[in-house]
């Protein structure tokens, strides 16, 4: 299985690459694949309390009733994400 292809330039000298594997048959992992309306489990979100992630694609994601305190998502796309009931 290939590594997620997502990269972001953090500064003029620092490139960040996500160290996790891509989804089977895909170039990107769950967090970086550009699919609207994701419904991550609390367990998946809890992993992001341990390890920061840049650029997660969570457009229109269903995140209501999820504990997001301490989740380290920088530069995440949360456009029209459902954060409240």
mmCIF file of C-alpha atoms in Angstrom:
data_model
loop_
_atom_site.group_PDB
_atom_site.id
_atom_site.type_symbol
_atom_site.label_atom_id
_atom_site.label_comp_id
_atom_site.label_asym_id
_atom_site.label_seq_id
_atom_site.Cartn_x
_atom_site.Cartn_y
_atom_site.Cartn_z
ATOM 1 C CA UNK A 1 0.000 0.000 0.000
ATOM 2 C CA UNK A 2 1.368 3.416 -0.955
ATOM 3 C CA UNK A 3 1.894 6.343 1.374
ATOM 4 C CA UNK A 4 -0.592 9.243 1.266
ATOM 5 C CA UNK A 5 0.548 11.697 -1.417
ATOM 6 C CA UNK A 6 -0.599 14.847 0.454
ATOM 7 C CA UNK A 7 2.147 17.442 0.992
ATOM 8 C CA UNK A 8 2.079 21.029 2.198
ATOM 9 C CA UNK A 9 4.818 23.645 2.302
ATOM 10 C CA UNK A 10 4.915 24.929 5.893
ATOM 11 C CA UNK A 11 7.665 27.456 5.328
ATOM 12 C CA UNK A 12 10.261 28.243 2.714
ATOM 13 C CA UNK A 13 12.385 25.406 4.077
ATOM 14 C CA UNK A 14 9.928 22.914 5.591
ATOM 15 C CA UNK A 15 7.702 20.465 3.711
ATOM 16 C CA UNK A 16 5.150 18.345 5.614
ATOM 17 C CA UNK A 17 4.124 14.914 4.341
ATOM 18 C CA UNK A 18 1.476 12.744 5.997
ATOM 19 C CA UNK A 19 3.185 9.542 7.128
ATOM 20 C CA UNK A 20 0.106 7.289 6.925
ATOM 21 C CA UNK A 21 -0.873 4.962 4.106
ATOM 22 C CA UNK A 22 -3.227 5.887 1.295
ATOM 23 C CA UNK A 23 -6.587 4.171 0.984
ATOM 24 C CA UNK A 24 -6.454 0.952 -1.078
ATOM 25 C CA UNK A 25 -6.287 1.865 -4.761
ATOM 26 C CA UNK A 26 -6.076 5.598 -3.969
ATOM 27 C CA UNK A 27 -3.305 8.204 -3.784
ATOM 28 C CA UNK A 28 -4.511 9.764 -0.540
ATOM 29 C CA UNK A 29 -5.597 8.695 2.920
ATOM 30 C CA UNK A 30 -9.094 9.103 4.380
ATOM 31 C CA UNK A 31 -8.316 12.568 5.764
ATOM 32 C CA UNK A 32 -6.894 14.019 2.540
ATOM 33 C CA UNK A 33 -9.155 12.394 -0.052
ATOM 34 C CA UNK A 34 -11.441 15.130 -1.379
ATOM 35 C CA UNK A 35 -14.831 13.611 -0.617
ATOM 36 C CA UNK A 36 -17.626 15.741 0.830
ATOM 37 C CA UNK A 37 -19.786 14.619 3.750
ATOM 38 C CA UNK A 38 -17.329 12.388 5.582
ATOM 39 C CA UNK A 39 -18.464 10.890 8.890
ATOM 40 C CA UNK A 40 -15.296 10.097 10.866
ATOM 41 C CA UNK A 41 -15.739 7.991 13.977
ATOM 42 C CA UNK A 42 -14.759 9.276 17.384
ATOM 43 C CA UNK A 43 -11.931 6.738 17.380
ATOM 44 C CA UNK A 44 -10.548 8.227 14.151
ATOM 45 C CA UNK A 45 -10.762 11.743 15.599
ATOM 46 C CA UNK A 46 -9.064 10.613 18.811
ATOM 47 C CA UNK A 47 -6.028 9.549 16.753
ATOM 48 C CA UNK A 48 -5.679 13.212 15.751
ATOM 49 C CA UNK A 49 -5.270 14.136 19.408
ATOM 50 C CA UNK A 50 -2.032 12.146 19.372
ATOM 51 C CA UNK A 51 -0.703 13.282 15.992
ATOM 52 C CA UNK A 52 -1.253 16.614 14.234
ATOM 53 C CA UNK A 53 -2.540 16.645 10.690
ATOM 54 C CA UNK A 54 -2.442 19.429 8.122
ATOM 55 C CA UNK A 55 -5.016 20.022 5.404
ATOM 56 C CA UNK A 56 -7.685 17.458 6.310
ATOM 57 C CA UNK A 57 -10.555 17.621 3.805
ATOM 58 C CA UNK A 58 -13.729 17.743 5.895
ATOM 59 C CA UNK A 59 -16.025 19.805 3.697
ATOM 60 C CA UNK A 60 -19.650 19.108 4.732
ATOM 61 C CA UNK A 61 -18.377 16.549 7.265
ATOM 62 C CA UNK A 62 -20.798 15.353 9.903
ATOM 63 C CA UNK A 63 -19.002 16.185 13.143
ATOM 64 C CA UNK A 64 -21.908 16.975 15.468
ATOM 65 C CA UNK A 65 -21.824 15.171 18.833
ATOM 66 C CA UNK A 66 -18.096 14.485 18.401
ATOM 67 C CA UNK A 67 -15.477 15.402 20.988
ATOM 68 C CA UNK A 68 -13.137 17.685 19.043
ATOM 69 C CA UNK A 69 -11.323 19.078 22.095
ATOM 70 C CA UNK A 70 -7.604 18.507 21.603
ATOM 71 C CA UNK A 71 -7.905 17.362 17.980
ATOM 72 C CA UNK A 72 -4.910 18.759 16.069
ATOM 73 C CA UNK A 73 -6.208 19.673 12.604
ATOM 74 C CA UNK A 74 -4.365 22.588 11.056
ATOM 75 C CA UNK A 75 -5.524 24.183 7.813
ATOM 76 C CA UNK A 76 -8.460 21.751 7.634
ATOM 77 C CA UNK A 77 -11.204 22.407 5.097
ATOM 78 C CA UNK A 78 -14.288 22.573 7.333
ATOM 79 C CA UNK A 79 -16.519 24.480 4.901
ATOM 80 C CA UNK A 80 -20.160 23.775 5.683
ATOM 81 C CA UNK A 81 -19.179 21.045 8.167
ATOM 82 C CA UNK A 82 -21.922 20.130 10.616
ATOM 83 C CA UNK A 83 -20.470 20.992 14.013
ATOM 84 C CA UNK A 84 -23.716 21.418 15.979
ATOM 85 C CA UNK A 85 -27.087 19.688 16.091
#
